[in-house]
Short mmCIF file of C-alpha atoms in Angstrom, two decimals:
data_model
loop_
_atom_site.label_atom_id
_atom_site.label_comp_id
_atom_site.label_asym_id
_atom_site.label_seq_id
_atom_site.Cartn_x
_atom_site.Cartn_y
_atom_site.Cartn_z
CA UNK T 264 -99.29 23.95 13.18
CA UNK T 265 -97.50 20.99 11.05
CA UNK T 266 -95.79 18.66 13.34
CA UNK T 267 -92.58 17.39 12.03
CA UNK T 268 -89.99 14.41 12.79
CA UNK T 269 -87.06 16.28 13.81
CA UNK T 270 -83.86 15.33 11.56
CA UNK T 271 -81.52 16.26 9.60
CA UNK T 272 -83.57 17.15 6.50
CA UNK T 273 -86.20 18.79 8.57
CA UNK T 274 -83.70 20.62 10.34
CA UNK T 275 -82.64 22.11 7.11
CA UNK T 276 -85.29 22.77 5.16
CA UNK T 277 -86.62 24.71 8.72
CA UNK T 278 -82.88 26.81 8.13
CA UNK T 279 -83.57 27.37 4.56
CA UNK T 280 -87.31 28.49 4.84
CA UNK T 281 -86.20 31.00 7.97
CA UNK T 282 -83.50 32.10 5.92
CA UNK T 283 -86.13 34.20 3.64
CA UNK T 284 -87.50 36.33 6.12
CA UNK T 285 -83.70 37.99 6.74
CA UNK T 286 -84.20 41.78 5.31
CA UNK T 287 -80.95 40.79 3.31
CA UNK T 288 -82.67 38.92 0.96
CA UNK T 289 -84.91 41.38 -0.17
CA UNK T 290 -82.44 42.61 -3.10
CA UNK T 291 -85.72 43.79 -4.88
CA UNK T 292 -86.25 47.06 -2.64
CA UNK T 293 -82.67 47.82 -2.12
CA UNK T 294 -82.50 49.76 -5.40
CA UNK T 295 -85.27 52.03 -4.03
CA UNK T 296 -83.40 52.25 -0.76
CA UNK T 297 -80.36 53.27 -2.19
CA UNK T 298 -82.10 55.92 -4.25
CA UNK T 299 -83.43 57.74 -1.32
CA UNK T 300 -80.54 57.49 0.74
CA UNK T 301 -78.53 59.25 -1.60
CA UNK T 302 -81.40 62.15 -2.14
CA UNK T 303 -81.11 62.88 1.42
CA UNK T 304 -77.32 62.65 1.37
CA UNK T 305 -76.99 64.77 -1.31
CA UNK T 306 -80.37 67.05 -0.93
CA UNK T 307 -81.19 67.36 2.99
CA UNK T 308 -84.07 68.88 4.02
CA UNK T 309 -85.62 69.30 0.45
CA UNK T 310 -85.71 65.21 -0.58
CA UNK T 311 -87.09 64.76 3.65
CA UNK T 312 -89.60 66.57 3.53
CA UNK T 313 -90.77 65.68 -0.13
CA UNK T 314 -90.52 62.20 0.89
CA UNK T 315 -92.51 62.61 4.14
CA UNK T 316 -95.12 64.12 1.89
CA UNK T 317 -95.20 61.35 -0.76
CA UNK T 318 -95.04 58.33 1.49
CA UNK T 319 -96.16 59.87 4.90
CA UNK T 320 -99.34 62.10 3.50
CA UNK T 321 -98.18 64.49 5.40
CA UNK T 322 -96.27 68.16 5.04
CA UNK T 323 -93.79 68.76 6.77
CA UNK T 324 -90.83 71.59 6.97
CA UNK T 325 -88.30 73.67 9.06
CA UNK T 326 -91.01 75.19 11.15
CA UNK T 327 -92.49 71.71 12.22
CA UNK T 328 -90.43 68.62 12.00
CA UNK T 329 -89.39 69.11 15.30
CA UNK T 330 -91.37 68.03 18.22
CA UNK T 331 -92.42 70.92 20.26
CA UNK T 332 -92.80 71.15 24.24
CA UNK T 333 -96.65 71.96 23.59
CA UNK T 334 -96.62 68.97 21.61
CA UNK T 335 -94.79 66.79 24.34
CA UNK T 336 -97.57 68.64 26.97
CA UNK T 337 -100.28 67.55 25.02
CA UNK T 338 -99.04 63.85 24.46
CA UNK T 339 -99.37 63.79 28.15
CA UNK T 340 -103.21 64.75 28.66
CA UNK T 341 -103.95 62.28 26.60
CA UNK T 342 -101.92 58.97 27.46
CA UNK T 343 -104.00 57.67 30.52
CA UNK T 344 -102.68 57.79 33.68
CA UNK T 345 -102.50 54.01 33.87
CA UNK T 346 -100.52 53.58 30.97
CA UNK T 347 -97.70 56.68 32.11
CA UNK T 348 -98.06 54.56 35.93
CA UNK T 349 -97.20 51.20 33.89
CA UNK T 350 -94.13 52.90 31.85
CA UNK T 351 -92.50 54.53 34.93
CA UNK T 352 -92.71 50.90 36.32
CA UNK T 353 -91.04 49.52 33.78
CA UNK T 354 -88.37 52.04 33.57
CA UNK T 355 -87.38 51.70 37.05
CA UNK T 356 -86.91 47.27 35.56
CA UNK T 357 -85.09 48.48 32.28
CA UNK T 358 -82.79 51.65 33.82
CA UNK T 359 -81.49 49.42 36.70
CA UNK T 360 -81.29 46.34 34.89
CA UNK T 361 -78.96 48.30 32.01
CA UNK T 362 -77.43 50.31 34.67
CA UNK T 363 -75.24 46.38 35.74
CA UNK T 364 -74.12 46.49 32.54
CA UNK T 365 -71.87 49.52 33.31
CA UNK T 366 -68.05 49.36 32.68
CA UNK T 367 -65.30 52.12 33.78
CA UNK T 368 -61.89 52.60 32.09
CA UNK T 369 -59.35 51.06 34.25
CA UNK T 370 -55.87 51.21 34.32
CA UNK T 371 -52.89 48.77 35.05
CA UNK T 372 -49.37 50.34 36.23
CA UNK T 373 -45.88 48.46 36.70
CA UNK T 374 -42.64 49.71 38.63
CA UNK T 375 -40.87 49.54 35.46
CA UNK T 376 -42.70 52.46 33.95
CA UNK T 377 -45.08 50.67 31.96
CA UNK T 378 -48.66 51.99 32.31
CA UNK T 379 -51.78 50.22 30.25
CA UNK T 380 -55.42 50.48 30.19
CA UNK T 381 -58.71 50.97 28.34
CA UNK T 382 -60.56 54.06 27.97
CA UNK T 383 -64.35 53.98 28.10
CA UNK T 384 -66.21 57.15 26.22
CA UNK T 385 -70.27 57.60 25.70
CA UNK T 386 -71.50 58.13 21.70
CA UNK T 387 -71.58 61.51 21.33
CA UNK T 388 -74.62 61.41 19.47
CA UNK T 389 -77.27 58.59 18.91
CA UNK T 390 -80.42 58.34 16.61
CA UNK T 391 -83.18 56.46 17.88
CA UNK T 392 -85.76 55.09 15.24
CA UNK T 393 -89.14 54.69 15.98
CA UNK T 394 -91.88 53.16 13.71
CA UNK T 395 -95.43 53.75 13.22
CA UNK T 396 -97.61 51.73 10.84
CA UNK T 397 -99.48 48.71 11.78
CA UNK T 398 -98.76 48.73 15.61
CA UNK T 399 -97.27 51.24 18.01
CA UNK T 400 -94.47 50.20 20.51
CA UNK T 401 -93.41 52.71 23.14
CA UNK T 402 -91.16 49.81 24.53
CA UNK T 403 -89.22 49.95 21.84
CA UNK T 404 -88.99 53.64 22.76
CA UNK T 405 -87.87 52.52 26.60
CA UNK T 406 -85.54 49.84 24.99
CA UNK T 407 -83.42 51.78 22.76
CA UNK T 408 -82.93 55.42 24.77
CA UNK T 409 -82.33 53.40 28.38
CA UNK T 410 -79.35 52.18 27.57
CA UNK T 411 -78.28 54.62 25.97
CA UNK T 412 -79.35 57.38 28.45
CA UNK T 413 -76.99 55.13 31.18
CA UNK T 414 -73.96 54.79 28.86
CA UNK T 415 -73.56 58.96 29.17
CA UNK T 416 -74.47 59.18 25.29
CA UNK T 417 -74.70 63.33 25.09
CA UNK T 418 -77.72 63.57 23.18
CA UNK T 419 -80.25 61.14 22.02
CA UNK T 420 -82.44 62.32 19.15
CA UNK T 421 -85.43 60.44 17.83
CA UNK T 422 -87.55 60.12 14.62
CA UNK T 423 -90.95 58.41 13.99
CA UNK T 424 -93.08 58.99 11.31
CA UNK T 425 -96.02 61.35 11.44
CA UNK T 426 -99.61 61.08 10.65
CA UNK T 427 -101.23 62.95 7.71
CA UNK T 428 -102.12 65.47 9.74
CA UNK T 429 -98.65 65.47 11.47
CA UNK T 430 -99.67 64.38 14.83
CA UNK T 431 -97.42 61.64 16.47
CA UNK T 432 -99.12 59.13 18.77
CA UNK T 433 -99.19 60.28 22.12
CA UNK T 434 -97.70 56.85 23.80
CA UNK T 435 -94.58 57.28 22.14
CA UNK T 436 -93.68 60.77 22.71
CA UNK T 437 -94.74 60.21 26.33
CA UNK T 438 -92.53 56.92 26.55
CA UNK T 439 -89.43 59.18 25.04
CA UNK T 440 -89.89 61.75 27.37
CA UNK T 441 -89.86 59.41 30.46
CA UNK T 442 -86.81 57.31 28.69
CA UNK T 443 -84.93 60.91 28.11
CA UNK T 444 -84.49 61.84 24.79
CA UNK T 445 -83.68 65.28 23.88
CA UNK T 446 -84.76 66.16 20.56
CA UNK T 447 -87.78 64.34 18.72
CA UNK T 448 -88.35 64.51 14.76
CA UNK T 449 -91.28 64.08 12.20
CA UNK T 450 -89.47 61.82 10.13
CA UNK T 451 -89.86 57.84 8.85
CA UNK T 452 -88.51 55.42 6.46
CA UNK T 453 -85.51 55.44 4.60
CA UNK T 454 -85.18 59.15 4.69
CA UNK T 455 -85.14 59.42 7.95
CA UNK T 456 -82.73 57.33 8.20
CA UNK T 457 -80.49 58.78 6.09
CA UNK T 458 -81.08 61.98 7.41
CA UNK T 459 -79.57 60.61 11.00
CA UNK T 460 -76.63 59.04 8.92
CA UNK T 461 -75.65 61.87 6.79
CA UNK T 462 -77.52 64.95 8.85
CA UNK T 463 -79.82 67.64 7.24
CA UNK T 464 -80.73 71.32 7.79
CA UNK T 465 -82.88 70.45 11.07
CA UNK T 466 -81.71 67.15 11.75
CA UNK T 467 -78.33 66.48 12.79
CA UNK T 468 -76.20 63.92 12.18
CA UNK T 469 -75.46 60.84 14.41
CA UNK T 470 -72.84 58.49 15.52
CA UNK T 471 -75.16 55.26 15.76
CA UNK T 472 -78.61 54.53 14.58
CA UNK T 473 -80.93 52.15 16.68
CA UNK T 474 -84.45 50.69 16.66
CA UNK T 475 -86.45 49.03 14.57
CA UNK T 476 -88.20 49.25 11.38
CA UNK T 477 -89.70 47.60 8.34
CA UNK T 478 -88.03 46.22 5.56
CA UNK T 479 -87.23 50.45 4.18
CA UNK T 480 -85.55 51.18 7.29
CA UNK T 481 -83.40 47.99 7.51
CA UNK T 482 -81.96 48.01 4.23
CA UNK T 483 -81.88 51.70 4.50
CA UNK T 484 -79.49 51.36 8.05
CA UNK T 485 -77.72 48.48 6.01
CA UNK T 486 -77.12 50.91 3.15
CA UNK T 487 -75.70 53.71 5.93
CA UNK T 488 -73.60 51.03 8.49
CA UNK T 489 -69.62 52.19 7.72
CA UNK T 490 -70.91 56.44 7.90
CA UNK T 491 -72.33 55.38 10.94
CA UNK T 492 -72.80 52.60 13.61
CA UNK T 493 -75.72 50.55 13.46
CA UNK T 494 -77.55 48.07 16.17
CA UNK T 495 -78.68 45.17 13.60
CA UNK T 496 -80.04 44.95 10.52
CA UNK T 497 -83.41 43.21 12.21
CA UNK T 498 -86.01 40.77 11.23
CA UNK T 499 -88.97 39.54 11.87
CA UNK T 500 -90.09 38.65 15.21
CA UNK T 501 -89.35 34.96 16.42
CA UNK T 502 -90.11 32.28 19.30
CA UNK T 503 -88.94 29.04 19.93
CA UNK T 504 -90.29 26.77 22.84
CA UNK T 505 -88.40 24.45 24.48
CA UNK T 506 -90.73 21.47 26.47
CA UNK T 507 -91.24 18.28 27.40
CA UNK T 508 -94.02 16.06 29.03
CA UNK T 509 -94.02 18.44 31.81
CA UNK T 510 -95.04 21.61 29.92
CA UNK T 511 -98.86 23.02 29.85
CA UNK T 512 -99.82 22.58 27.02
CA UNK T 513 -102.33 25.92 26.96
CA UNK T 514 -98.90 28.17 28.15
CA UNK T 515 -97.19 27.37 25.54
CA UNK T 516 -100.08 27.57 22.80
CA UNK T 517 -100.40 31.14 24.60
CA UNK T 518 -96.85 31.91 24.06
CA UNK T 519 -96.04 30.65 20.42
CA UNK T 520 -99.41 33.23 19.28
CA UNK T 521 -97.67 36.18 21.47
CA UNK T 522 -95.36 36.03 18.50
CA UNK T 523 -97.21 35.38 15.35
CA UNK T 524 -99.36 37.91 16.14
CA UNK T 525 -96.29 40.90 15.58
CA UNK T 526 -96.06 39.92 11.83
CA UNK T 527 -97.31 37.52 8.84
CA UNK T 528 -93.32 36.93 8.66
CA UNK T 529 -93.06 36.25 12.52
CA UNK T 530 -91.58 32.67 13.36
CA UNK T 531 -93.28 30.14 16.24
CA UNK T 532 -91.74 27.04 16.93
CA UNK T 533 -92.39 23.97 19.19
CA UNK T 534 -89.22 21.93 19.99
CA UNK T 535 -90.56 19.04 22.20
CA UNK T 536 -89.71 15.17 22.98
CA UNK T 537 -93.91 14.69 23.08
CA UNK T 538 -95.57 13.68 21.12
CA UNK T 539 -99.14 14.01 22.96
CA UNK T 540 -97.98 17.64 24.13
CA UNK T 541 -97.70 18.05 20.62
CA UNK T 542 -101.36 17.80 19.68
CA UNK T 543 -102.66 19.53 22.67
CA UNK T 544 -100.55 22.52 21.76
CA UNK T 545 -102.36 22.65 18.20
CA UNK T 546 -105.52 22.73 20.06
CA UNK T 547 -104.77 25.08 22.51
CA UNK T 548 -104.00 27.03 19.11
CA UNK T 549 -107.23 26.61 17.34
CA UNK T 550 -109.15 27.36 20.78
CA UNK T 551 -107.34 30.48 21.11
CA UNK T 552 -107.13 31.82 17.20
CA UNK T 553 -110.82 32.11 17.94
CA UNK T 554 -110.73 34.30 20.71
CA UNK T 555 -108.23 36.57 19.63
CA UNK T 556 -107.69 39.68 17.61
CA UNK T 557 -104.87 39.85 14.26
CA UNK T 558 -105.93 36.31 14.01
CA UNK T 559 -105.76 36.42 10.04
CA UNK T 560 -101.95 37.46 10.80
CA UNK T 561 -101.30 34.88 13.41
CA UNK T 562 -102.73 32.13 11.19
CA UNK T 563 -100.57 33.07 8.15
CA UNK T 564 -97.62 33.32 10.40
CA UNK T 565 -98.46 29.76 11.63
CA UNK T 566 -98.85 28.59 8.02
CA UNK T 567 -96.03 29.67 6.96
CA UNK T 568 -93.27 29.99 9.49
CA UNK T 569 -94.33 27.98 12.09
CA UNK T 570 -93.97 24.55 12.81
CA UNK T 571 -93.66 21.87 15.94
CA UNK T 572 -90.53 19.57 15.66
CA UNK T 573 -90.39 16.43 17.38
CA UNK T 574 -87.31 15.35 18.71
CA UNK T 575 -86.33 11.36 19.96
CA UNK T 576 -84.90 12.79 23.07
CA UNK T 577 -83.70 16.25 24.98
CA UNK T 578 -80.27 16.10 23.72
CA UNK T 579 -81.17 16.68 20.03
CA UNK T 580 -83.98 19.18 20.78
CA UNK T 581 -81.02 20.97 22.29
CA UNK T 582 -79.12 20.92 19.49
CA UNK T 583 -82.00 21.85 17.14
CA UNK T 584 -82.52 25.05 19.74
CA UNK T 585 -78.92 25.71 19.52
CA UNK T 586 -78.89 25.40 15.59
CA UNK T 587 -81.80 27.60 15.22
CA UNK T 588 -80.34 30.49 17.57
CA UNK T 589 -84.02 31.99 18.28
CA UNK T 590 -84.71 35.34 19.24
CA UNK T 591 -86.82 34.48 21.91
CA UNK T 592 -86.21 30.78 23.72
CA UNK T 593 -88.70 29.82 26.30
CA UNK T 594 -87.44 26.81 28.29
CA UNK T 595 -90.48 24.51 29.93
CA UNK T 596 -88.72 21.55 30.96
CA UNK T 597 -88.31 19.67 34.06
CA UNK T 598 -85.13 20.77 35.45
CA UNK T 599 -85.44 24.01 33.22
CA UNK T 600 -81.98 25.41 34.62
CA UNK T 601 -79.77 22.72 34.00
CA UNK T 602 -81.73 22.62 30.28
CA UNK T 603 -80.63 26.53 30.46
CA UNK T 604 -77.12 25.87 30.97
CA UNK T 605 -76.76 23.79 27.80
CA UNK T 606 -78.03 26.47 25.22
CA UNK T 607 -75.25 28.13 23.52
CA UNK T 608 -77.48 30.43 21.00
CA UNK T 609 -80.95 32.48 21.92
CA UNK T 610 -81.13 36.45 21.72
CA UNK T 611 -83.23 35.67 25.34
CA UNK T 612 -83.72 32.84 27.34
CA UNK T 613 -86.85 32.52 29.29
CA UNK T 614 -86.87 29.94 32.18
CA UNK T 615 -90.06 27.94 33.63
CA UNK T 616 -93.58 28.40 33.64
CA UNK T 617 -94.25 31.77 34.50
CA UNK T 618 -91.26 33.04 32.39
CA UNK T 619 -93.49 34.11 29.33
CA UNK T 620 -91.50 36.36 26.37
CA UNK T 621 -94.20 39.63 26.95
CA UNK T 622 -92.73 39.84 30.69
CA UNK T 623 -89.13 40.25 29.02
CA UNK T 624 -91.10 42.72 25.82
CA UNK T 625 -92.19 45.11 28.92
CA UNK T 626 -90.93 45.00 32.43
CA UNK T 627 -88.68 42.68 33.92
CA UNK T 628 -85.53 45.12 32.63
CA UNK T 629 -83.68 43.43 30.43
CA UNK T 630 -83.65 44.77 26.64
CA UNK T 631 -85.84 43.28 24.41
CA UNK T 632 -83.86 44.20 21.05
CA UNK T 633 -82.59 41.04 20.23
CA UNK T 634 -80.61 39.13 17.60
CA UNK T 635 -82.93 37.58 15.18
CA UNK T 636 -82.61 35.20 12.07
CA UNK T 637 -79.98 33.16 13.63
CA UNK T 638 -77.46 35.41 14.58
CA UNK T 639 -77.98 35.47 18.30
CA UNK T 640 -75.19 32.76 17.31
CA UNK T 641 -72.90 35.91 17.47
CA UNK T 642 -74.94 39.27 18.02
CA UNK T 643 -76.33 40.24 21.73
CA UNK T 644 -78.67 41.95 22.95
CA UNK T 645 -78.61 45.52 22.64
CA UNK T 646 -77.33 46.99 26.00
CA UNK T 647 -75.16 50.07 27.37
CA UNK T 648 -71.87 48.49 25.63
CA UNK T 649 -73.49 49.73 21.90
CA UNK T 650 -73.45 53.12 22.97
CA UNK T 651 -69.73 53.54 24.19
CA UNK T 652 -66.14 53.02 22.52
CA UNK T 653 -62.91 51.95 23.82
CA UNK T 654 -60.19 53.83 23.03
CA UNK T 655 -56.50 51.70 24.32
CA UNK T 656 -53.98 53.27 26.63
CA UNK T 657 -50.38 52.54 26.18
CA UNK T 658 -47.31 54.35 28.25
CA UNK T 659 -43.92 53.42 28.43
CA UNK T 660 -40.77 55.46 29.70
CA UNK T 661 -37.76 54.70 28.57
CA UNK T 662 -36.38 52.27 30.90
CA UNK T 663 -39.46 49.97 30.63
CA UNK T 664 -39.30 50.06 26.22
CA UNK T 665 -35.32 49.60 26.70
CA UNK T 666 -35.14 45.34 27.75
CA UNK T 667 -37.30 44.78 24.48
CA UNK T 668 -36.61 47.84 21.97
CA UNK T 669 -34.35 45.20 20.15
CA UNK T 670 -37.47 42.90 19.81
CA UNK T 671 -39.82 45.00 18.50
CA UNK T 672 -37.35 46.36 15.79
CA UNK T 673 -36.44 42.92 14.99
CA UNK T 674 -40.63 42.30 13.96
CA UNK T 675 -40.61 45.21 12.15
CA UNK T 676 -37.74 44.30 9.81
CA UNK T 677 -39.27 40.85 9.19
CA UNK T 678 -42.77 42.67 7.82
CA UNK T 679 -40.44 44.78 5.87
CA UNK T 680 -41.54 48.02 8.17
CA UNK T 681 -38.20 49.71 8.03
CA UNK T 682 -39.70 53.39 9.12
CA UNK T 683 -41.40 51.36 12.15
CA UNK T 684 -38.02 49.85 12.93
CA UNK T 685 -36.46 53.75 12.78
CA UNK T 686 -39.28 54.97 15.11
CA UNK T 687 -38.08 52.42 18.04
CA UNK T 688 -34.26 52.83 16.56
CA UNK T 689 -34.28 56.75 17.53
CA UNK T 690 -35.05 56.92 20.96
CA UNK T 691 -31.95 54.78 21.59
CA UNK T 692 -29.40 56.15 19.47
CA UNK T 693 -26.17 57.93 20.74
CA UNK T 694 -26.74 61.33 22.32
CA UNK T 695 -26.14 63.72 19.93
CA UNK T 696 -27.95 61.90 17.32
CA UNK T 697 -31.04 64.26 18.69
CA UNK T 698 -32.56 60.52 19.65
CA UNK T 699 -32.27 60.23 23.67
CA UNK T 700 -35.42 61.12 25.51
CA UNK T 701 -35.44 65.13 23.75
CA UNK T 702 -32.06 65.91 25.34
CA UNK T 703 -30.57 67.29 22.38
#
């Protein structure tokens, strides 16, 4: 990896080459996006299932794009009984980690007749998307339908692409049965997609889309967000390391390749005051690129997006960390906690030694979609509050709006809102005047 003085040029050409891997960039397949989002708006079921067919290689229609129970059944004999052991595990971690995150409507009532309060209500209906491709994640699958499964959403349906001979693979549709979604669909890319945004003949519409996806399926749920709700528009995979002297060196080589090895586009960065950590790091690297598999990805990840900044002292490596807003932050520094308590921007924060990012990808609970290409400076996590809406609760009799009817007409006439004056105006006219509580 290319070690680099950390400063203020560095620190920007680092923004400006990260910057490139957002999905928003990549104006050159949004034209194609756009064209098959607007098929299966307009089309349904016909432009699915001739897209399925053209990019999927497989066929695909009414009678079969729906995951059957003998399908499900079958999923099951073949996922070894280790694996299904490890996923219940880790959905006991994820369930009652989300399950904290819980909020109730509440309600706050005076003696002057003034009631307020907020009104929680679960998504009616949420669309879980679920790639295939290079790798299969059936985390991802516990990750998205967990949370929400404990929000109350009614019904969680799901789409993943098929194999040519329509099979799906048998870790995800055992992962999505254990996580609880209801209704599972032969259906990737774009189109599917769009077919959760807008709805089809056999797939119905949704309130919110989540999970990820390549670049297709990103632009495709940037094209949809305003007909629907949408988690992120996600990139690719990132890591940033945050150590000092103290660090081992062959951890945090360890850690940085857990990354690279998701993506050619995945990022893997060293923030450290040392300089001889540094160079034991990069030959941790080499010892381990030679020992592992995807190592032609992980090396062209390195090459490209990955770097080791050196910083003069702990206070700007902070402030790099904090100006880089990482998905993933791993903190191996003495006094790690009070280090913790100074970063403003990661999606998650991983303290000490033994704190690696694949324990937070699989089964210590808490969600693993995160904010990526900076914008964990303002996005979090996903978690049960994506999968609910508040709804504001406002009751006043007449003697509580009385002291300050006066008031609020008064604001109204200053934004020139003379029918919002009237509406306050009425309720206090004479009696008579068909304006007193409905005595008239």
């Amino acid at each position: 990896m290319k070690i680099i003085k950390l400063g203020k040029d560095s620190r920007q050409a680092l923004g400006e080459l990260l910057a490139k891997r957002n999905p928003s960039q990549y104006g050159t397949y949004a034209d194609t996006v756009n064209e098959i989002v607007e098929n299966v708006r307009k089309n349904g079921d016909a432009a699915l299932f001739a897209y399925t067919e053209q990019f999927d290689g497989c066929k695909v229609d009414r009678d079969n794009v729906l995951v059957t129970e003998e399908e499900i059944a079958e999923a099951y004999e073949k996922v070894d009984e280790e694996l299904l052991s490890v996923i219940r595990k880790a959905l006991v971690n994820i369930r009652a980690f989300h399950e904290k995150q819980r909020r109730y409507s509440w309600f706050d009532s005076s003696e002057e007749g003034i009631l307020l309060g907020q009104k929680l209500t679960p998504l009616n209906r949420v669309g879980v998307y679920v790639p295939g491709g290079k790798a299969v994640y059936p985390s991802s699958v516990l990750m998205n339908i967990v949370p929400a499964r404990v929000a109350g959403v009614r019904e969680i349906v799901m789409t993943t692409p098929p194999g040519r001979d329509g099979s799906l693979n048998p870790a995800v549709l055992v992962a999505a049965k254990e996580a609880g979604a209801d209704r599972i669909f032969k259906a990737g890319g774009a189109q599917a997609v769009a077919s959760l945004a807008f709805g089809t003949e056999s797939i119905p519409k949704v309130d919110k889309i989540v999970g990820p996806g390549n670049i297709f399926v990103a632009l495709a749920k940037k094209a949809v967000f305003g007909f629907v709700s949408i988690d992120s528009i996600a990139g690719p995979s990132e890591i940033l390391v945050l150590a000092d002297e103290t660090a081992n060196p062959r951890y945090v080589a360890a850690d940085l390749l857990s990354q690279a090895e998701h993506d050619e586009m995945a990022s893997a960065i060293l923030v450290t005051t040392s300089k001889k950590l540094a160079g034991e790091v990069n030959r941790e690297i080499d010892g381990f690129l030679k020992e592992l598999s995807r190592r032609e990805i992980m090396e062209k990840s390195l090459d490209t997006y990955g770097c080791i900044l050196l910083a003069d002292n702990l206070e700007e490596a902070v402030s790099a960390v904090n100006d880089i807003a990482s998905e993933h932050l791993e903190i191996m520094t003495r006094d790690a906690f009070t280090v913790m308590t100074k970063i403003r921007n990661a999606g998650a924060i991983f303290i000490g030694d033994h704190s690696c990012e694949p324990l937070g990808d699989y089964f210590a609970g808490p969600n693993h979609v995160l904010p990526t290409n900076g914008t964990a400076k303002f996005f979090s996590p996903l978690g049960v509050d994506d999968f609910v809406k508040k709804s504001s609760i406002i009751s006043y009799s007449r003697e509580a709006l009385e002291p300050i009817h006066e008031d609020i007409m008064r604001f109204a006439v200053k934004e020139g809102l003379t029918a919002h004056e009237n509406a306050i105006k009425v309720r206090f006219a004479q009696e008579g005047n068909h304006g007193k509580d409905g005595d008239n």
